[in-house]
Amino acid sequence: MRTAPVFAVSAALVAGTTLGLAPAAHASETAATGTTVRFVDIAGDGGTVLKANVVTPAGADGASRFPVIVLPTSWAVPQIEYLAQAQKLADSGYVVVSYNSRGFWQSGGEIETAGPKDVADASLVIDWALAHTPADPDKVGMAGVSYGAGISLLASAHDSRIKAVAALSGWADLIESIYSGRTQHLQAAAVLGGAGYLTGRPGPELRQVLHDFLSSDLDKEDEMIAWGRTRSAVTQLDRINANGAAIMLGNAWGDTIFPPNQYASFYEKLKGPKRLEFRPGDHATAEATGLLGLPNDTWTSAHRWFDHYLKGVDNGIDRELPVRLKPRSDGGYESYPDWKSVGADERKIALGGTQRIWANVDSGANGGLVFLSNILDQLVQAPPMASIPLLPRAFAGVWQSERYDTAQRVRGTAKLHTTVTSTKESGTLVAYLYDVGPLGLGKLVSNAPYTFHGQTPGKPFTVDLELFATAYDVPAGHRLAVVVDTVDPLYIEHNPTGARLTFSSPAGDPSYVSVPLRAK
């Protein structure tokens, strides 16, 4: 019942994307600029036909070589997805090959979810580009949004010809993306699964994984995690670092499919040239206007990245501070030398006393709806809200800071540390951080779920939980509130009927939330 609206949303998103990128709109642009567009078939792994398009710079006569960029499509999106950006890249001297990932739309095969066949496809598309276009074999790049980003990162581990990558709104760790805190991200999985069935052909392995995941089959947990690890670039770090591709990562603070924490962690482990950019929005919304050919900061950065690392243009991007953030509140971009410098200061909110709550009831504090809530935050700064004084204390633990005299610039990853006692061996809790105004209305700053299994009823245990990274300015005169409850429509909860959770703060191990703040 819960997933039905999400499947409808995913269908609307797919339809909207398809209609918004009509090929006819790009044909006139091509005629005006002199670039050429060809729609071709490329043989992927095992001979599977991949539907693709090739955009070639004006005046390409075979005598000159051009840098080439390969673009795998996003999950459930047809091959025309990148035509607007391909046109811009071709206008500036790139050969661009975009292909529909296997299992989707007119491409053959079944959906592999960035499995080995998808990685092999990427290399075969590069082979094809070098054989059939004026592409320079020493100047190969890959880029993509969402699914295309994940495939591009994995391909950079297996194909040393790839010299530069722009991975936008993607994942480096699939498990930490949709199973963080050992909790199934229900709406994210439902959107991906629904869109996959609507526009593609899920293979038996994916169908089984989705079934086991959404049905909370703990007997299959190890198998699901192993499946996800093979599809995560973080497990290929040694190979990625050895190949040395220049990697740019871009994401949105409110990405409900691939939250930002896993990208920040992956970024810190990269050894080669690298760049990390976070902006307001939800999944792929930071790049969306660029896919329609409109001005877009994320795509502008990606073009600069390729211009330097494929063309050798001295545009200064290699000398800029590599971590670039746009806060969710009004204000310009901020730059930092590394991720740990983002929240260099810290303020703790004590979670004192003892609070006991009943499980199985949504208190009214929640993370909103996939896509919709964070798009509203992106466009009009209206995140999910809750009246903190009216939250029922029988179902929500609530702690508040003092009122702040100056603005608090939250930057990075807030961390919860507490002691929990459950009446049952399993359970789920969801932690929220709110910006609370004078009238008690709380605006969501961040949240994250946590699930436990195998605990001894009545025996306290420690919980350490990272909330999703963010950049949010709390105005002077406001306070921060920490709320913990047990039900959120974004996640699958594991609370047995009648369960109660007690949050305590032992003298020897006090409970708190550590809030990262921008250095003054």
XYZ file of C-alpha atoms in Angstrom, residues 95-500:
406
model
C 33.222 13.683 -29.668
C 30.344 12.522 -27.467
C 28.898 9.012 -27.411
C 25.793 8.471 -25.296
C 24.249 5.033 -25.011
C 21.199 3.521 -23.400
C 22.286 1.235 -20.593
C 21.491 -2.426 -21.177
C 18.054 -3.619 -20.176
C 16.379 -0.240 -20.683
C 14.214 1.041 -23.522
C 15.454 -0.126 -26.948
C 18.808 -1.486 -25.771
C 18.996 -5.252 -25.473
C 19.673 -7.458 -22.495
C 18.372 -7.265 -18.947
C 18.985 -4.704 -16.227
C 22.250 -5.580 -14.484
C 22.299 -2.672 -11.973
C 25.885 -1.679 -12.781
C 27.055 -5.271 -12.720
C 30.037 -6.720 -14.587
C 28.216 -6.677 -17.949
C 27.517 -2.939 -17.571
C 31.191 -2.280 -16.830
C 32.194 -4.368 -19.859
C 29.674 -2.424 -21.985
C 31.385 0.850 -21.083
C 34.751 -0.394 -22.338
C 33.211 -1.758 -25.536
C 31.559 1.593 -26.211
C 34.977 3.220 -25.839
C 36.379 0.638 -28.282
C 33.624 1.484 -30.745
C 34.195 5.236 -30.399
C 37.917 4.875 -31.079
C 37.211 2.729 -34.153
C 34.304 4.683 -35.662
C 34.798 8.339 -34.707
C 37.712 10.810 -34.741
C 38.243 10.136 -31.015
C 41.674 10.519 -29.439
C 42.606 7.296 -27.552
C 44.691 9.321 -25.083
C 41.816 11.658 -24.149
C 38.899 9.533 -22.976
C 36.388 10.721 -20.394
C 33.178 9.345 -18.913
C 30.287 11.112 -17.248
C 26.722 10.519 -16.243
C 23.863 11.327 -13.930
C 22.657 8.798 -11.345
C 23.002 5.324 -12.903
C 25.394 6.745 -15.491
C 27.529 8.154 -12.672
C 27.742 4.800 -10.901
C 28.713 2.990 -14.100
C 31.306 5.664 -14.936
C 33.039 5.308 -11.558
C 33.106 1.520 -11.811
C 34.391 1.693 -15.383
C 37.279 3.929 -14.261
C 38.452 1.069 -12.041
C 38.562 -1.399 -14.935
C 39.617 0.688 -17.936
C 42.828 2.683 -17.603
C 42.051 4.569 -20.828
C 39.565 6.687 -18.876
C 41.426 9.841 -17.856
C 38.600 11.940 -16.380
C 35.169 11.275 -14.835
C 32.254 13.500 -13.826
C 29.924 11.404 -11.644
C 26.791 13.422 -10.882
C 24.085 12.403 -8.387
C 25.515 8.900 -8.275
C 26.698 6.393 -5.743
C 30.056 5.113 -4.644
C 28.593 2.795 -2.010
C 25.248 1.240 -2.937
C 24.700 -0.275 0.516
C 25.289 3.006 2.351
C 22.954 4.661 -0.128
C 19.770 2.612 0.221
C 20.534 0.495 3.327
C 22.239 3.014 5.605
C 21.793 2.389 9.305
C 20.853 -1.180 8.363
C 17.495 0.238 7.289
C 15.801 -0.207 3.930
C 15.147 3.120 2.232
C 11.632 2.172 1.169
C 10.676 5.006 -1.157
C 14.072 5.059 -2.869
C 13.949 1.328 -3.599
C 10.322 1.552 -4.724
C 11.088 4.375 -7.163
C 14.063 2.518 -8.631
C 12.213 -0.774 -8.824
C 9.042 0.747 -10.236
C 10.879 2.750 -12.876
C 12.911 -0.321 -13.816
C 9.794 -2.398 -14.422
C 8.114 0.438 -16.342
C 10.952 1.178 -18.753
C 13.153 -1.893 -18.792
C 13.609 -5.587 -18.218
C 14.860 -6.479 -14.735
C 16.798 -9.737 -14.761
C 16.042 -12.571 -12.346
C 18.842 -11.514 -10.010
C 17.512 -7.960 -9.668
C 13.932 -9.192 -9.234
C 15.048 -11.483 -6.417
C 17.119 -8.785 -4.715
C 14.213 -6.315 -4.836
C 11.864 -8.920 -3.411
C 14.227 -9.851 -0.587
C 15.011 -6.207 0.161
C 11.437 -4.931 0.300
C 10.193 -7.979 2.199
C 12.897 -7.519 4.872
C 14.204 -11.057 4.483
C 17.083 -11.045 6.981
C 18.078 -14.554 5.926
C 19.151 -12.987 2.624
C 20.849 -9.935 4.149
C 24.415 -11.148 3.589
C 23.632 -12.034 -0.030
C 22.060 -8.614 -0.662
C 25.041 -6.821 0.855
C 27.470 -8.870 -1.243
C 25.419 -8.050 -4.347
C 25.590 -4.349 -3.528
C 29.307 -4.383 -2.765
C 30.177 -5.718 -6.200
C 28.330 -2.723 -7.615
C 30.061 -0.123 -5.440
C 33.089 1.865 -6.568
C 34.308 2.079 -2.972
C 35.241 -1.607 -3.179
C 37.383 -0.789 -6.245
C 39.321 2.086 -4.649
C 42.736 0.511 -5.119
C 42.150 0.049 -8.845
C 40.630 3.504 -9.267
C 43.564 5.129 -7.483
C 46.071 3.051 -9.465
C 44.515 4.130 -12.773
C 44.609 7.741 -11.616
C 41.616 9.209 -13.439
C 40.660 12.763 -12.424
C 37.318 12.347 -10.673
C 34.681 14.992 -10.055
C 31.762 14.084 -7.775
C 28.575 16.159 -7.620
C 25.440 15.602 -5.579
C 22.540 17.291 -3.783
C 22.238 17.674 -0.020
C 18.768 16.146 0.006
C 19.353 13.244 -2.373
C 16.862 10.631 -1.160
C 18.217 7.953 -3.520
C 21.968 8.364 -2.943
C 22.506 10.534 0.180
C 25.682 12.662 0.240
C 27.570 10.946 3.076
C 28.777 8.039 0.962
C 30.127 10.421 -1.721
C 31.995 12.514 0.869
C 33.552 9.399 2.400
C 34.582 8.078 -1.016
C 36.028 11.454 -2.006
C 38.320 11.488 1.018
C 39.815 8.134 -0.039
C 40.609 9.138 -3.626
C 44.316 9.748 -4.298
C 44.295 11.327 -7.766
C 42.943 14.694 -8.946
C 39.504 15.114 -7.408
C 36.678 17.561 -6.809
C 33.517 17.402 -4.659
C 30.470 19.625 -5.160
C 27.235 19.640 -3.137
C 24.169 21.777 -3.838
C 20.560 22.043 -2.614
C 17.993 19.672 -4.072
C 17.110 16.004 -4.368
C 18.202 13.224 -6.663
C 19.449 14.594 -10.012
C 17.669 17.924 -9.536
C 20.973 19.807 -9.327
C 21.754 18.715 -12.906
C 18.225 18.711 -14.342
C 18.155 22.142 -15.981
C 21.438 21.347 -17.716
C 19.871 18.276 -19.317
C 17.333 20.635 -20.867
C 20.107 22.814 -22.265
C 19.670 25.624 -19.729
C 22.518 27.252 -17.773
C 23.552 24.965 -14.936
C 26.384 25.268 -12.413
C 26.981 21.536 -12.110
C 27.405 21.017 -15.845
C 29.553 24.138 -16.119
C 31.933 22.600 -13.569
C 31.904 19.288 -15.432
C 32.822 21.017 -18.695
C 35.677 22.870 -16.982
C 36.838 19.575 -15.467
C 37.023 17.888 -18.857
C 38.546 20.939 -20.530
C 41.468 20.807 -18.112
C 42.007 17.057 -17.739
C 41.253 16.017 -21.332
C 42.152 19.102 -23.371
C 44.846 20.492 -21.093
C 43.189 23.911 -20.862
C 44.715 26.065 -18.122
C 41.382 27.201 -16.675
C 42.512 27.133 -13.040
C 40.199 24.369 -11.866
C 43.176 22.345 -10.642
C 44.270 25.251 -8.417
C 40.876 25.935 -6.833
C 39.928 24.576 -3.419
C 38.446 21.234 -4.452
C 35.440 20.986 -2.098
C 32.722 23.388 -3.260
C 29.403 23.715 -1.428
C 26.244 25.738 -1.862
C 24.248 26.017 1.388
C 20.528 25.318 1.385
C 19.851 28.824 2.664
C 20.496 31.992 0.702
C 24.147 32.617 -0.026
C 26.897 31.915 -2.469
C 29.306 29.047 -2.838
C 31.858 28.107 -0.195
C 35.141 26.354 -0.897
C 37.272 24.169 1.358
C 40.583 22.318 1.005
C 39.030 18.979 2.033
C 35.877 17.468 3.495
C 37.054 17.452 7.118
C 37.494 21.226 6.974
C 33.813 21.744 6.134
C 32.598 21.343 9.728
C 35.787 22.349 11.507
C 33.965 23.585 14.620
C 31.594 21.523 16.708
C 28.755 22.153 19.121
C 27.175 19.424 21.217
C 23.538 19.210 22.213
C 23.200 17.176 25.391
C 20.520 14.496 25.356
C 20.105 14.438 29.110
C 17.644 12.592 31.295
C 15.612 9.551 30.343
C 12.900 9.470 27.725
C 10.722 6.476 26.900
C 8.615 6.197 23.736
C 6.206 3.713 22.201
C 7.108 2.332 18.783
C 4.918 1.739 15.711
C 3.443 5.259 15.571
C 4.593 8.158 13.360
C 4.952 11.111 15.720
C 4.637 13.661 12.920
C 8.373 14.161 12.590
C 9.501 12.707 9.273
C 11.834 13.243 6.337
C 9.083 14.001 3.820
C 8.529 12.365 0.431
C 11.157 11.201 -2.014
C 11.930 13.943 -4.567
C 9.062 16.263 -3.670
C 10.134 17.519 -0.245
C 13.708 18.364 -1.137
C 12.720 19.926 -4.453
C 10.546 22.320 -2.435
C 13.532 22.993 -0.202
C 15.688 23.628 -3.269
C 13.235 26.006 -4.928
C 11.595 27.883 -2.033
C 13.549 26.784 1.062
C 10.574 24.885 2.465
C 11.882 21.613 3.939
C 9.630 19.201 5.868
C 8.317 20.902 9.007
C 6.927 19.899 12.372
C 5.583 21.776 15.383
C 8.101 20.711 18.010
C 5.931 21.623 21.062
C 3.028 19.590 19.638
C 4.966 16.395 18.947
C 3.415 13.679 21.153
C 6.027 12.775 23.758
C 4.598 9.262 24.045
C 5.920 8.577 20.524
C 8.865 10.996 20.164
C 11.874 11.834 22.288
C 12.638 15.550 22.125
C 15.663 17.549 23.283
C 16.376 21.205 22.537
C 19.416 23.452 22.645
C 19.512 26.911 24.126
C 18.407 29.800 21.939
C 21.375 31.000 19.866
C 22.390 34.666 19.867
C 24.181 34.326 16.534
C 23.527 32.356 13.368
C 24.739 28.756 13.458
C 26.141 27.651 10.116
C 25.707 23.869 10.153
C 28.144 22.241 7.730
C 28.820 18.535 7.279
C 27.692 15.473 9.203
C 25.908 15.652 12.574
C 26.431 12.592 14.779
C 24.132 11.038 17.355
C 25.540 9.134 20.339
C 23.075 7.653 22.815
C 22.174 4.650 24.943
C 19.032 2.725 24.050
C 17.094 0.044 25.888
C 14.419 -1.857 23.985
C 11.653 -4.141 25.159
C 12.167 -6.195 21.988
C 15.224 -7.662 20.265
C 14.648 -5.702 17.037
C 13.620 -2.165 16.280
C 14.071 0.981 14.235
C 14.603 4.554 15.316
C 14.867 7.680 13.181
C 16.804 10.726 14.382
C 16.002 14.259 13.194
C 17.696 17.610 13.623
C 15.368 20.625 13.407
C 15.846 24.385 13.194
C 13.217 25.717 15.617
C 11.883 29.267 15.369
C 10.359 31.397 18.149
C 6.880 29.908 17.619
C 8.153 26.325 17.875
C 7.914 25.479 14.169
C 10.783 23.191 13.232
C 12.362 23.030 9.783
C 14.174 19.806 9.028
C 17.948 20.174 8.916
C 18.832 16.476 8.607
C 17.757 12.965 9.539
C 18.866 9.326 9.375
C 17.456 5.894 10.310
C 18.955 3.167 12.485
C 17.804 -0.455 12.788
C 18.990 -3.069 15.268
C 18.483 -6.819 15.507
C 19.534 -9.406 18.065
C 19.594 -7.123 21.099
C 18.707 -8.495 24.531
C 15.402 -7.000 25.698
C 15.885 -4.794 28.723
C 19.665 -4.528 28.268
C 21.063 -1.078 27.301
C 23.214 -0.759 24.183
C 25.043 2.111 22.518
C 23.912 3.705 19.257
C 26.217 5.826 17.089
C 24.523 7.257 14.019
C 25.634 9.730 11.359
C 22.857 11.979 10.084
C 22.891 12.891 6.413
C 25.390 15.634 5.616
C 24.026 19.110 4.964
C 24.783 22.832 4.821
C 22.117 24.841 6.620
C 22.146 28.229 8.352
C 20.170 28.416 11.612
C 19.136 32.061 12.116
C 20.005 34.000 15.260
C 17.233 33.692 17.837
C 16.463 30.104 16.829
C 17.451 26.866 18.510
C 18.182 23.319 17.391
C 16.011 20.383 18.394
C 16.820 16.694 18.319
C 13.831 14.406 17.808
C 13.825 10.610 17.789
C 10.839 8.479 16.835
C 10.288 5.045 15.281
C 8.305 5.471 12.035
C 9.064 7.437 8.869
C 7.467 6.882 5.428
C 10.910 7.067 3.790
C 12.066 3.874 5.501
C 10.979 0.337 6.351
C 10.697 0.020 10.122
C 11.339 -3.108 12.181
C 9.468 -2.391 15.393
C 7.476 -5.316 16.798
C 3.975 -4.498 18.000
C 3.997 -3.029 21.483
C 7.720 -2.253 21.536
C 9.069 0.575 23.684
